[in-house]
Amino acid sequence: MHVTVEKRSSAAAGVSQKRSSKYPFTVELPDSATVDDLKNAIYKQVKSLHPDRQRLTAGEKKSVLETGETLAKFDVSDGDTVYLKDLGPQIGWQTVFYIEYAGPIIIHYLIYNFSGLFYSQVVEHSEVQRRAYFMIMAHFIKRELETAFVHRFSHGTMPLLNVFKNSGHYHLLSGLNLAYWLYSPASAQGTLLAAKLSDPFMLAVFTGIYLFAEFSNLSTHITLRNLRPPGTRVRRIPRGYGFDMVSCPNYLFEIIVWVVIMAMT
């Protein structure tokens, strides 16, 4: 079958936009073609439009053609027109996760180990500061390892500019803001606050709850991973540990982790 590809106009209402000489164009596909086949055919025609950059719509309702589905599902047939929108430069979701979690790791390492650069003195860290440092570092290193070996992503990419918005929370709040106050001289070794917070029994209790929450969080992530076969976008309802108690136990256990760190410090 033959499908015409037309570029979706992004011009504001009432403002004319110069029509590209590339569009419209027609691609030839088998009758059983999928959305992926169509995107690959478009990519062959326009090399700057990798399939991840393409958003295709069709019909009066402008239904989005979802990757992995057949064109027939969206009533696209011989002679029809689909509309193409360029989503712009993309970046892989996995890469975004690596960037997000690397920020706090680097920031906490620098402020903890090079305190003289950030405060008016070199800080001799108290036991509670040391414990919190290793907890936070372990948390984000775990996140990096999960990104590499556990998580399966339903979408391959996102717009490149989104990486700055997504990383801001982690780098500024969980990174710079948290580290600067946590490792400051106010709770350093020899202060009254450090003596109060460094009780061995309470540190052991907090550490135990932290480990329980981290391993529970990992368990729920593995459960979610096993619901999606490799290379698919399948979504299923999770069951088992944690999911029989709340809808999103992975977030519950992560909240527990941060409540522990907050209470401990």
mmCIF file of C-alpha atoms in Angstrom:
data_model
loop_
_atom_site.group_PDB
_atom_site.id
_atom_site.type_symbol
_atom_site.label_atom_id
_atom_site.label_comp_id
_atom_site.label_asym_id
_atom_site.label_seq_id
_atom_site.Cartn_x
_atom_site.Cartn_y
_atom_site.Cartn_z
ATOM 1 C CA MET A 1 0.000 0.000 0.000
ATOM 2 C CA HIS A 2 0.992 3.643 -0.459
ATOM 3 C CA VAL A 3 0.890 6.167 2.388
ATOM 4 C CA THR A 4 1.401 9.908 1.967
ATOM 5 C CA VAL A 5 3.473 11.688 4.584
ATOM 6 C CA GLU A 6 2.657 15.341 5.251
ATOM 7 C CA LYS A 7 4.484 17.533 7.746
ATOM 8 C CA ARG A 8 2.376 18.865 10.595
ATOM 9 C CA SER A 9 2.512 22.666 10.600
ATOM 10 C CA SER A 10 3.870 24.264 13.777
ATOM 11 C CA ALA A 11 3.175 27.825 12.732
ATOM 12 C CA ALA A 12 0.979 29.989 14.913
ATOM 13 C CA ALA A 13 -2.538 30.675 13.721
ATOM 14 C CA GLY A 14 -2.629 33.284 10.992
ATOM 15 C CA VAL A 15 1.128 33.151 10.352
ATOM 16 C CA SER A 16 2.244 31.612 7.105
ATOM 17 C CA GLN A 17 5.039 29.051 7.104
ATOM 18 C CA LYS A 18 7.213 28.234 4.112
ATOM 19 C CA ARG A 19 6.362 24.792 2.837
ATOM 20 C CA SER A 20 9.278 22.363 2.717
ATOM 21 C CA SER A 21 10.063 20.958 -0.710
ATOM 22 C CA LYS A 22 10.421 17.512 0.885
ATOM 23 C CA TYR A 23 6.735 17.248 1.741
ATOM 24 C CA PRO A 24 4.443 15.659 0.996
ATOM 25 C CA PHE A 25 6.006 12.410 -0.187
ATOM 26 C CA THR A 26 4.721 8.870 -0.547
ATOM 27 C CA VAL A 27 6.155 5.655 0.871
ATOM 28 C CA GLU A 28 5.324 2.124 -0.191
ATOM 29 C CA LEU A 29 4.606 -0.424 2.544
ATOM 30 C CA PRO A 30 3.251 -3.974 2.783
ATOM 31 C CA ASP A 31 -0.425 -4.274 3.682
ATOM 32 C CA SER A 32 0.528 -5.706 7.088
ATOM 33 C CA ALA A 33 2.932 -2.830 7.874
ATOM 34 C CA THR A 34 3.459 -1.576 11.397
ATOM 35 C CA VAL A 35 4.054 1.933 12.694
ATOM 36 C CA ASP A 36 7.739 0.986 13.024
ATOM 37 C CA ASP A 37 7.839 0.073 9.322
ATOM 38 C CA LEU A 38 6.386 3.456 8.430
ATOM 39 C CA LYS A 39 8.851 5.341 10.627
ATOM 40 C CA ASN A 40 11.772 3.457 9.105
ATOM 41 C CA ALA A 41 10.475 4.237 5.608
ATOM 42 C CA ILE A 42 10.280 7.936 6.523
ATOM 43 C CA TYR A 43 13.825 7.764 7.922
ATOM 44 C CA LYS A 44 15.055 6.419 4.585
ATOM 45 C CA GLN A 45 13.515 9.445 2.873
ATOM 46 C CA VAL A 46 14.606 12.052 5.443
ATOM 47 C CA LYS A 47 17.883 11.054 7.110
ATOM 48 C CA SER A 48 17.609 13.764 9.763
ATOM 49 C CA LEU A 49 14.416 12.182 11.121
ATOM 50 C CA HIS A 50 15.458 9.200 13.172
ATOM 51 C CA PRO A 51 12.363 7.149 14.169
ATOM 52 C CA ASP A 52 12.707 8.412 17.754
ATOM 53 C CA ARG A 53 12.205 11.994 16.525
ATOM 54 C CA GLN A 54 8.964 11.202 14.731
ATOM 55 C CA ARG A 55 5.448 11.707 16.074
ATOM 56 C CA LEU A 56 2.859 10.440 13.603
ATOM 57 C CA THR A 57 -0.871 11.111 13.653
ATOM 58 C CA ALA A 58 -3.718 10.105 11.351
ATOM 59 C CA GLY A 59 -7.462 10.460 10.905
ATOM 60 C CA GLU A 60 -9.909 13.156 11.879
ATOM 61 C CA LYS A 61 -9.206 12.521 15.564
ATOM 62 C CA LYS A 62 -5.462 12.942 14.955
ATOM 63 C CA SER A 63 -4.797 9.631 16.680
ATOM 64 C CA VAL A 64 -1.149 9.150 17.606
ATOM 65 C CA LEU A 65 0.329 6.125 15.835
ATOM 66 C CA GLU A 66 1.940 4.144 18.630
ATOM 67 C CA THR A 67 5.160 2.260 18.067
ATOM 68 C CA GLY A 68 4.758 -1.501 18.037
ATOM 69 C CA GLU A 69 1.225 -1.444 16.621
ATOM 70 C CA THR A 70 0.011 -2.154 13.099
ATOM 71 C CA LEU A 71 -1.193 0.645 10.849
ATOM 72 C CA ALA A 72 -4.454 -1.251 10.416
ATOM 73 C CA LYS A 73 -5.218 -0.706 14.105
ATOM 74 C CA PHE A 74 -5.446 3.026 13.394
ATOM 75 C CA ASP A 75 -7.431 2.518 10.151
ATOM 76 C CA VAL A 76 -4.533 3.649 7.978
ATOM 77 C CA SER A 77 -4.976 2.125 4.541
ATOM 78 C CA ASP A 78 -3.824 2.524 0.960
ATOM 79 C CA GLY A 79 -3.900 6.153 -0.180
ATOM 80 C CA ASP A 80 -4.254 7.669 3.298
ATOM 81 C CA THR A 81 -2.216 10.563 4.647
ATOM 82 C CA VAL A 82 -0.341 10.587 7.936
ATOM 83 C CA TYR A 83 1.003 13.724 9.566
ATOM 84 C CA LEU A 84 4.537 13.991 10.856
ATOM 85 C CA LYS A 85 5.861 16.155 13.671
ATOM 86 C CA ASP A 86 9.592 16.455 14.329
ATOM 87 C CA LEU A 87 10.117 16.109 18.089
ATOM 88 C CA GLY A 88 13.618 17.544 17.846
ATOM 89 C CA PRO A 89 16.915 16.141 19.183
ATOM 90 C CA GLN A 90 16.403 13.188 21.504
ATOM 91 C CA ILE A 91 18.346 11.557 24.323
ATOM 92 C CA GLY A 92 17.989 8.023 25.654
ATOM 93 C CA TRP A 93 16.027 7.537 28.868
ATOM 94 C CA GLN A 94 18.784 5.339 30.238
ATOM 95 C CA THR A 95 21.351 8.070 29.571
ATOM 96 C CA VAL A 96 19.116 10.590 31.353
ATOM 97 C CA PHE A 97 18.972 8.336 34.418
ATOM 98 C CA TYR A 98 22.766 8.030 34.457
ATOM 99 C CA ILE A 99 23.117 11.819 34.334
ATOM 100 C CA GLU A 100 20.468 12.407 37.014
ATOM 101 C CA TYR A 101 22.056 10.069 39.556
ATOM 102 C CA ALA A 102 25.677 10.932 38.768
ATOM 103 C CA GLY A 103 25.127 14.528 39.904
ATOM 104 C CA PRO A 104 24.444 13.791 43.600
ATOM 105 C CA ILE A 105 27.270 11.214 43.684
ATOM 106 C CA ILE A 106 29.818 13.752 42.440
ATOM 107 C CA ILE A 107 28.477 16.660 44.511
ATOM 108 C CA HIS A 108 28.330 14.726 47.799
ATOM 109 C CA TYR A 109 31.811 13.320 47.196
ATOM 110 C CA LEU A 110 33.312 16.758 46.598
ATOM 111 C CA ILE A 111 31.647 18.560 49.511
ATOM 112 C CA TYR A 112 32.330 15.730 51.970
ATOM 113 C CA ASN A 113 35.961 15.132 51.004
ATOM 114 C CA PHE A 114 36.999 18.694 50.146
ATOM 115 C CA SER A 115 35.168 20.616 52.861
ATOM 116 C CA GLY A 116 37.798 23.365 52.949
ATOM 117 C CA LEU A 117 36.660 24.500 49.502
ATOM 118 C CA PHE A 118 33.064 25.000 50.622
ATOM 119 C CA TYR A 119 33.329 26.156 54.234
ATOM 120 C CA SER A 120 35.682 28.486 56.081
ATOM 121 C CA GLN A 121 37.444 25.480 57.625
ATOM 122 C CA VAL A 122 38.264 21.838 57.081
ATOM 123 C CA VAL A 123 35.466 19.835 58.691
ATOM 124 C CA GLU A 124 36.214 16.848 60.900
ATOM 125 C CA HIS A 125 33.091 14.846 60.240
ATOM 126 C CA SER A 126 31.073 13.319 63.048
ATOM 127 C CA GLU A 127 29.814 9.744 63.043
ATOM 128 C CA VAL A 128 26.313 10.797 61.989
ATOM 129 C CA GLN A 129 27.740 12.745 59.045
ATOM 130 C CA ARG A 130 29.847 9.766 57.985
ATOM 131 C CA ARG A 131 26.863 7.433 58.263
ATOM 132 C CA ALA A 132 24.633 9.754 56.240
ATOM 133 C CA TYR A 133 27.331 10.179 53.576
ATOM 134 C CA PHE A 134 27.690 6.453 53.004
ATOM 135 C CA MET A 135 23.918 5.952 52.999
ATOM 136 C CA ILE A 136 23.375 8.629 50.364
ATOM 137 C CA MET A 137 26.272 7.479 48.202
ATOM 138 C CA ALA A 138 25.058 3.872 48.389
ATOM 139 C CA HIS A 139 21.534 4.978 47.453
ATOM 140 C CA PHE A 140 22.570 6.747 44.257
ATOM 141 C CA ILE A 141 25.146 4.117 43.277
ATOM 142 C CA LYS A 142 22.327 1.578 43.629
ATOM 143 C CA ARG A 143 20.240 3.757 41.322
ATOM 144 C CA GLU A 144 23.013 3.750 38.716
ATOM 145 C CA LEU A 145 23.360 -0.042 38.905
ATOM 146 C CA GLU A 146 19.597 -0.487 38.596
ATOM 147 C CA THR A 147 19.648 1.711 35.509
ATOM 148 C CA ALA A 148 22.302 -0.523 33.965
ATOM 149 C CA PHE A 149 20.987 -3.938 34.964
ATOM 150 C CA VAL A 150 17.353 -3.754 36.154
ATOM 151 C CA HIS A 151 15.199 -1.076 34.534
ATOM 152 C CA ARG A 152 13.450 -1.635 31.217
ATOM 153 C CA PHE A 153 12.109 1.503 29.573
ATOM 154 C CA SER A 154 8.804 1.743 27.722
ATOM 155 C CA HIS A 155 10.112 4.732 25.731
ATOM 156 C CA GLY A 156 13.562 4.821 24.200
ATOM 157 C CA THR A 157 14.124 8.567 24.232
ATOM 158 C CA MET A 158 12.935 11.964 25.421
ATOM 159 C CA PRO A 159 13.554 15.506 24.100
ATOM 160 C CA LEU A 160 17.151 16.513 24.767
ATOM 161 C CA LEU A 161 16.255 19.708 26.651
ATOM 162 C CA ASN A 162 14.268 17.700 29.199
ATOM 163 C CA VAL A 163 17.488 16.326 30.654
ATOM 164 C CA PHE A 164 18.159 19.717 32.246
ATOM 165 C CA LYS A 165 14.731 19.858 33.879
ATOM 166 C CA ASN A 166 14.910 16.264 35.062
ATOM 167 C CA SER A 167 18.421 16.619 36.447
ATOM 168 C CA GLY A 168 17.793 19.907 38.234
ATOM 169 C CA HIS A 169 15.917 18.245 41.077
ATOM 170 C CA TYR A 170 18.644 15.691 41.690
ATOM 171 C CA HIS A 171 21.664 17.930 41.202
ATOM 172 C CA LEU A 172 20.394 20.985 43.079
ATOM 173 C CA LEU A 173 18.151 19.563 45.803
ATOM 174 C CA SER A 174 19.424 16.036 46.473
ATOM 175 C CA GLY A 175 22.934 17.110 45.565
ATOM 176 C CA LEU A 176 24.087 20.625 46.356
ATOM 177 C CA ASN A 177 21.423 21.742 48.827
ATOM 178 C CA LEU A 178 21.434 18.524 50.845
ATOM 179 C CA ALA A 179 25.202 18.020 50.886
ATOM 180 C CA TYR A 180 26.106 21.593 51.813
ATOM 181 C CA TRP A 181 24.009 21.638 54.991
ATOM 182 C CA LEU A 182 24.495 17.993 55.924
ATOM 183 C CA TYR A 183 28.311 18.084 56.034
ATOM 184 C CA SER A 184 28.632 21.589 57.474
ATOM 185 C CA PRO A 185 30.581 22.459 60.652
ATOM 186 C CA ALA A 186 27.254 22.780 62.544
ATOM 187 C CA SER A 187 27.132 19.017 63.128
ATOM 188 C CA ALA A 188 30.851 18.268 62.861
ATOM 189 C CA GLN A 189 32.847 16.226 65.371
ATOM 190 C CA GLY A 190 32.972 17.921 68.769
ATOM 191 C CA THR A 191 29.714 19.866 68.496
ATOM 192 C CA LEU A 192 26.766 19.356 70.836
ATOM 193 C CA LEU A 193 24.547 18.491 67.887
ATOM 194 C CA ALA A 194 26.937 15.773 66.735
ATOM 195 C CA ALA A 195 27.075 14.286 70.228
ATOM 196 C CA LYS A 196 23.291 14.202 70.356
ATOM 197 C CA LEU A 197 22.873 12.638 66.910
ATOM 198 C CA SER A 198 25.710 10.102 67.073
ATOM 199 C CA ASP A 199 24.152 7.777 69.631
ATOM 200 C CA PRO A 200 25.330 4.272 68.566
ATOM 201 C CA PHE A 201 22.009 2.568 69.322
ATOM 202 C CA MET A 202 19.940 5.051 67.323
ATOM 203 C CA LEU A 203 22.406 4.949 64.427
ATOM 204 C CA ALA A 204 22.075 1.162 64.368
ATOM 205 C CA VAL A 205 18.270 1.394 64.339
ATOM 206 C CA PHE A 206 18.273 3.936 61.523
ATOM 207 C CA THR A 207 20.782 1.881 59.543
ATOM 208 C CA GLY A 208 18.654 -1.244 59.905
ATOM 209 C CA ILE A 209 15.516 0.504 58.659
ATOM 210 C CA TYR A 210 17.508 2.061 55.813
ATOM 211 C CA LEU A 211 18.823 -1.335 54.658
ATOM 212 C CA PHE A 212 15.340 -2.855 54.865
ATOM 213 C CA ALA A 213 13.896 -0.052 52.727
ATOM 214 C CA GLU A 214 16.700 -0.124 50.138
ATOM 215 C CA PHE A 215 16.509 -3.901 49.620
ATOM 216 C CA SER A 216 12.707 -3.726 49.532
ATOM 217 C CA ASN A 217 12.905 -0.987 46.920
ATOM 218 C CA LEU A 218 15.259 -3.145 44.833
ATOM 219 C CA SER A 219 12.873 -6.100 45.164
ATOM 220 C CA THR A 220 9.957 -4.080 43.796
ATOM 221 C CA HIS A 221 12.067 -2.800 40.897
ATOM 222 C CA ILE A 222 12.953 -6.390 39.978
ATOM 223 C CA THR A 223 9.257 -7.323 40.140
ATOM 224 C CA LEU A 224 8.424 -4.482 37.736
ATOM 225 C CA ARG A 225 11.279 -5.476 35.430
ATOM 226 C CA ASN A 226 10.062 -9.053 35.183
ATOM 227 C CA LEU A 227 6.627 -7.868 34.031
ATOM 228 C CA ARG A 228 8.100 -6.507 30.790
ATOM 229 C CA PRO A 229 9.871 -8.929 28.421
ATOM 230 C CA PRO A 230 13.041 -7.492 26.855
ATOM 231 C CA GLY A 231 12.425 -5.244 23.849
ATOM 232 C CA THR A 232 8.696 -4.807 24.518
ATOM 233 C CA ARG A 233 6.407 -2.125 25.968
ATOM 234 C CA VAL A 234 4.132 -4.589 27.708
ATOM 235 C CA ARG A 235 2.396 -3.321 30.850
ATOM 236 C CA ARG A 236 0.979 -5.705 33.438
ATOM 237 C CA ILE A 237 -0.437 -5.317 36.937
ATOM 238 C CA PRO A 238 2.285 -6.153 39.482
ATOM 239 C CA ARG A 239 1.641 -8.550 42.371
ATOM 240 C CA GLY A 240 3.601 -9.795 45.330
ATOM 241 C CA TYR A 241 5.827 -8.228 47.979
ATOM 242 C CA GLY A 242 4.842 -4.622 48.579
ATOM 243 C CA PHE A 243 2.282 -4.462 45.774
ATOM 244 C CA ASP A 244 -0.329 -6.237 47.872
ATOM 245 C CA MET A 245 -0.084 -3.401 50.423
ATOM 246 C CA VAL A 246 0.095 -0.240 48.299
ATOM 247 C CA SER A 247 -0.062 0.678 44.610
ATOM 248 C CA CYS A 248 3.531 1.896 44.279
ATOM 249 C CA PRO A 249 5.689 0.237 46.969
ATOM 250 C CA ASN A 250 8.872 1.240 45.130
ATOM 251 C CA TYR A 251 8.072 4.867 45.997
ATOM 252 C CA LEU A 252 6.940 3.950 49.511
ATOM 253 C CA PHE A 253 10.267 2.282 50.284
ATOM 254 C CA GLU A 254 12.209 5.181 48.809
ATOM 255 C CA ILE A 255 10.247 7.616 50.974
ATOM 256 C CA ILE A 256 11.223 5.490 53.994
ATOM 257 C CA VAL A 257 14.899 5.790 52.974
ATOM 258 C CA TRP A 258 14.762 9.569 52.929
ATOM 259 C CA VAL A 259 12.670 9.802 56.103
ATOM 260 C CA VAL A 260 15.349 7.728 57.848
ATOM 261 C CA ILE A 261 18.122 10.037 56.629
ATOM 262 C CA MET A 262 16.088 13.087 57.652
ATOM 263 C CA ALA A 263 15.328 11.728 61.129
ATOM 264 C CA MET A 264 18.899 10.543 61.678
ATOM 265 C CA THR A 265 20.465 13.894 60.813
#
